Short mmCIF file of C-alpha atoms in Angstrom, two decimals:
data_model
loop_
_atom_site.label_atom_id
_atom_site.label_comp_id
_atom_site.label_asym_id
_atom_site.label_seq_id
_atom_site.Cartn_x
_atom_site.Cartn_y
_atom_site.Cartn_z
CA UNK G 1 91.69 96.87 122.57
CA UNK G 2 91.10 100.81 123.10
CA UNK G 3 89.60 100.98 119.46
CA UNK G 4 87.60 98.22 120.20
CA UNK G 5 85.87 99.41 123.08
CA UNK G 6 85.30 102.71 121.58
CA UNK G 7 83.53 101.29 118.41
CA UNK G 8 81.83 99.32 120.97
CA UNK G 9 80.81 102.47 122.82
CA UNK G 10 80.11 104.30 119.81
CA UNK G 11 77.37 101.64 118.36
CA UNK G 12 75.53 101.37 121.61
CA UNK G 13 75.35 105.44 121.28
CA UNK G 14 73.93 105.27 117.71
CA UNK G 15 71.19 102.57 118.71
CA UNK G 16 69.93 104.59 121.63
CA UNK G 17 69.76 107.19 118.86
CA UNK G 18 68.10 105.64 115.95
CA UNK G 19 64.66 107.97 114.78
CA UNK G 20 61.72 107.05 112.33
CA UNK G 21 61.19 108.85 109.25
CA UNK G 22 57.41 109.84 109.32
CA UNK G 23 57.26 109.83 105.90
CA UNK G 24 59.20 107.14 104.70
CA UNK G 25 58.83 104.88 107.79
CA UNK G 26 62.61 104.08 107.45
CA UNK G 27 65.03 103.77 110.72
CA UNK G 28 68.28 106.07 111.03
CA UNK G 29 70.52 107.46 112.67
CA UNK G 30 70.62 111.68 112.75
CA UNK G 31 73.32 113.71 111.33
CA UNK G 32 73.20 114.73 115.20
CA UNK G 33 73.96 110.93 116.44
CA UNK G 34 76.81 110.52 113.72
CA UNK G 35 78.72 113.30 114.16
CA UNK G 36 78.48 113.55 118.06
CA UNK G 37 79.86 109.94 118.28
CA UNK G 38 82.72 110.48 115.50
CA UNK G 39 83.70 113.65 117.46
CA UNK G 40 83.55 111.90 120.46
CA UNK G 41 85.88 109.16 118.98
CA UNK G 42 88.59 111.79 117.62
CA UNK G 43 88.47 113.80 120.96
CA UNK G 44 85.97 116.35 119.97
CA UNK G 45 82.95 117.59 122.06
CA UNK G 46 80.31 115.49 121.88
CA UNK G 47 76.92 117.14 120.01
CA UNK G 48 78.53 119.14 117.96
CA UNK G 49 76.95 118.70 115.10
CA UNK G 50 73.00 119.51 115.37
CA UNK G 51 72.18 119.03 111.53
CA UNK G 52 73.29 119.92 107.79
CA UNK G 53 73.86 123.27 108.86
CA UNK G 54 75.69 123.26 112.03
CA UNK G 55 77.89 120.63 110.29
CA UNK G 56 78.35 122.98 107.44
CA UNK G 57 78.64 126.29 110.33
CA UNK G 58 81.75 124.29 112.47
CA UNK G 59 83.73 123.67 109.38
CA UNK G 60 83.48 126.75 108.07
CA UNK G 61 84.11 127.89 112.09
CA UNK G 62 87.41 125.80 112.14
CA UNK G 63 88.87 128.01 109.42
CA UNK G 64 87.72 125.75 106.41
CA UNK G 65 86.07 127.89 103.41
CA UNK G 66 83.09 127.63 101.71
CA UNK G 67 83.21 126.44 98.04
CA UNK G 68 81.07 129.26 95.29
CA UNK G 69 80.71 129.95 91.93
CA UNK G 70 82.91 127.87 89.42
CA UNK G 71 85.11 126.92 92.25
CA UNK G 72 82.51 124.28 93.27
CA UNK G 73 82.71 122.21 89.92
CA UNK G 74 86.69 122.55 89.59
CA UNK G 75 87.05 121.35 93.20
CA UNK G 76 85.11 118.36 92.68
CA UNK G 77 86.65 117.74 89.52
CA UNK G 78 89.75 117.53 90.91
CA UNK G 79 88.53 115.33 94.00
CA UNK G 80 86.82 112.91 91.19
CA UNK G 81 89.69 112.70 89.07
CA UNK G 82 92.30 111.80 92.47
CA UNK G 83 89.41 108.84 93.62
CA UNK G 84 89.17 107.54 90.13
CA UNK G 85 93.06 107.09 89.97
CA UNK G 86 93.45 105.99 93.66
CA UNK G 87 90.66 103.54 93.28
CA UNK G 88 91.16 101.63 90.01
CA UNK G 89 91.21 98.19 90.31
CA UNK G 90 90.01 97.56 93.46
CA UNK G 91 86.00 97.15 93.00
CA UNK G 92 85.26 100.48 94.58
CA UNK G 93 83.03 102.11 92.04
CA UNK G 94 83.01 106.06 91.41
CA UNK G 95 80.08 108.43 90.18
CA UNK G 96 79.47 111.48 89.54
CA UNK G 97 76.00 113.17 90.31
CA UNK G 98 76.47 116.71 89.48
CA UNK G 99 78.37 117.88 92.19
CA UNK G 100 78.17 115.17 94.32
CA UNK G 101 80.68 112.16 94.10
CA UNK G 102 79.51 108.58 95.52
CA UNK G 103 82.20 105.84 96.59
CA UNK G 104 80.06 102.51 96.00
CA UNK G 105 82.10 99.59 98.25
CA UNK G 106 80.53 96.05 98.13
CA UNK G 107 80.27 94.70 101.59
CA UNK G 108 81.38 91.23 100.23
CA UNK G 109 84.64 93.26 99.58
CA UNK G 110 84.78 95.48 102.94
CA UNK G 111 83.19 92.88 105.35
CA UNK G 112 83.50 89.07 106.21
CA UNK G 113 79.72 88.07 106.20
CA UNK G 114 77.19 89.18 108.74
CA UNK G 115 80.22 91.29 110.46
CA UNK G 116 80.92 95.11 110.88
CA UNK G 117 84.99 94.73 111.20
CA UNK G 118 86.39 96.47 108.04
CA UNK G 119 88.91 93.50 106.31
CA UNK G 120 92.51 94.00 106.63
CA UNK G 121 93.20 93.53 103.09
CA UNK G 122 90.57 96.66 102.49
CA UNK G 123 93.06 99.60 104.82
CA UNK G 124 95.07 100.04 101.64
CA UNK G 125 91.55 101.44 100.35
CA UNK G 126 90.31 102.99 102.60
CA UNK G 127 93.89 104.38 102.71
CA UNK G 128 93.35 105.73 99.77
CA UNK G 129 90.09 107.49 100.26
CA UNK G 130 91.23 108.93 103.51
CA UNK G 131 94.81 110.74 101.52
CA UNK G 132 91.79 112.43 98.90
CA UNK G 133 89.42 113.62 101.31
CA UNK G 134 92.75 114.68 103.48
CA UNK G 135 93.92 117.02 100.31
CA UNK G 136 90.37 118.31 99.20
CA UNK G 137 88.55 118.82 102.67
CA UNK G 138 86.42 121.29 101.26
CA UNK G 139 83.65 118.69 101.78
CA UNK G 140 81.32 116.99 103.80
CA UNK G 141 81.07 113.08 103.81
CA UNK G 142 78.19 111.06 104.22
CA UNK G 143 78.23 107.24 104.78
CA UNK G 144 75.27 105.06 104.32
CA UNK G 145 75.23 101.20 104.90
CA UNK G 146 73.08 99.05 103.15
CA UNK G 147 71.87 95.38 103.17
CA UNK G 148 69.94 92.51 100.93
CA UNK G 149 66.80 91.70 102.33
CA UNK G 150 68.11 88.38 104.19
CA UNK G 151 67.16 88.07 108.21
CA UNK G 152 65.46 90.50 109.86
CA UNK G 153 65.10 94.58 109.08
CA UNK G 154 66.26 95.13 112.81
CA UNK G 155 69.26 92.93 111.98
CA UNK G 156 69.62 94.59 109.07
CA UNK G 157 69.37 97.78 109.97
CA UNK G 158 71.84 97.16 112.81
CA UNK G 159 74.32 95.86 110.70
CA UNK G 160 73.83 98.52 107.95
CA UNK G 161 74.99 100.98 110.61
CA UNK G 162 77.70 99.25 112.17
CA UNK G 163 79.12 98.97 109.28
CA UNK G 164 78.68 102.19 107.98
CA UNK G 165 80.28 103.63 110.92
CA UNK G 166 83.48 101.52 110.73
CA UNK G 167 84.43 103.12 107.62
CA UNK G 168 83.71 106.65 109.18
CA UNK G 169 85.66 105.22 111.86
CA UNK G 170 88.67 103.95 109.80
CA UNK G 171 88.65 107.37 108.27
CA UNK G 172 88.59 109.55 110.79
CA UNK G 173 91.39 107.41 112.41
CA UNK G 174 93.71 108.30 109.25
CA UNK G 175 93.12 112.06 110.01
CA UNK G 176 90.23 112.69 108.07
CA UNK G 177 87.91 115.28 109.82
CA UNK G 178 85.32 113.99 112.39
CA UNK G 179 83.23 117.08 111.40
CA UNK G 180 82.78 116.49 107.73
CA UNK G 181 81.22 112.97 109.21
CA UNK G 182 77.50 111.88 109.02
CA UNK G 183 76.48 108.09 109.15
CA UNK G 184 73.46 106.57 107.90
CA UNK G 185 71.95 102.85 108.28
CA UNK G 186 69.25 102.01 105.74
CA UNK G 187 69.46 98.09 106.41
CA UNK G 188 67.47 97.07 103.04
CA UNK G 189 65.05 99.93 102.26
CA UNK G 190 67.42 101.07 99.47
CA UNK G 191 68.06 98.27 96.89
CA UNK G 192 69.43 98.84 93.74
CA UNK G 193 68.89 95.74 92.55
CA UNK G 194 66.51 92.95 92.92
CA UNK G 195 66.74 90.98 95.45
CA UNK G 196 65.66 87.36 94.40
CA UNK G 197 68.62 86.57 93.03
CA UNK G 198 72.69 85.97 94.53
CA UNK G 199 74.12 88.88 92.13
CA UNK G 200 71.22 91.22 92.98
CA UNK G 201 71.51 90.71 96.56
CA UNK G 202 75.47 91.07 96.19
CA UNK G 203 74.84 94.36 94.86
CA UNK G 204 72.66 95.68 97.85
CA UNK G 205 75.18 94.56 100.62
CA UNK G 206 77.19 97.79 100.08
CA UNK G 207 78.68 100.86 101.99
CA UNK G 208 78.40 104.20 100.29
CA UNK G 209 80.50 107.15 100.83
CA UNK G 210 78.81 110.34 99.55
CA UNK G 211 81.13 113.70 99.33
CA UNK G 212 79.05 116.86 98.87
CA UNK G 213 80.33 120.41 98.43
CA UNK G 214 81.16 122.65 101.48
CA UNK G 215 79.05 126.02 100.63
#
């Protein structure tokens, strides 16, 4: 019931904190927002974490170092090359973007339909995930929800955030880091596939989980 409440708590927080990009018109919630709420959750001090930087600044505060030179590349080598063995099999997709590593998870996979609980069957997951980024937490992680383009972009965009934050959630619950958190709803501004169609729309129901260098 505790947990409960607090995810509770912690959505209402992130709607009262949604902004408007000016240039792309798209609703989200701030690096600020995220990271307040997920401190808040794990006991931390709430705003915390003012952007990028600050996020960067209080893990590199707490006694975590920086990543340079070659040591960037061979540290997320070895963080691809633990996901891509903890995660085969299980429909979590892994790519590489030059040093950046994205976790694609389908929401038909992570979440009964039109909810934000994460499935049982997906801890052992998730479980995984949070033993890599436990070992290698020379990184921050980003977490960006996504929807098709079915119902409303409010509802959408509410959803895409709920459920992006109960994987940051789960996470941070299995000792990952609070500070390394930011959470992102995009609702269905960010397709990556069409949408007229039950496979394409399957595709943009997803929860990404983006690990980027600490420098």
């Amino acid at each position: 019931m505790k947990k409960t409440v607090l995810s509770l708590v912690a959505v209402a927080v992130l709607a009262s904190a949604c902004t408007t990009d000016p240039y792309t018109g798209e609703q989200k919630v701030s690096n600020t927002a995220g990271g307040a709420v997920l401190g808040g959750l794990a006991g931390a001090a709430l705003g915390t974490l003012a952007g990028g930087n600050d996020r960067r600044n209080a893990l590199i505060g707490a006694g975590i170092g920086a990543l340079a030179g070659g040591a960037i590349g061979s540290v997320m080598d070895q963080n691809e090359n633990a996901l891509r063995q903890q995660l085969e099999g299980t429909g979590v997709s892994v790519t590489r973007a030059g040093n950046q590593i994205i976790l694609n998870m389908p929401s038909d996979v992570t979440f009964n339909t039109d909810q934000d609980a994460v499935k049982a069957t997906f801890y052992p997951v998730l479980n995984s995930v949070a033993l890599v980024l436990k070992k290698y937490n020379q990184t921050t992680v980003d977490v960006f929800g996504h929807t098709d383009s079915t119902g409303g972009a409010q509802h959408n965009f509410d959803l895409s955030q709920r459920r992006a934050l109960s994987v940051a959630n789960y996470l941070s619950a299995q000792g990952v880091d609070s500070r390394r958190f930011a959470v992102t709803g995009f609702g269905a501004t960010r397709p990556v596939a069409p949408n007229n169609t039950p496979a394409g729309r399957a595709q943009n129901r997803r929860v990404e989980i983006q690990l980027s260098p600490l420098t």
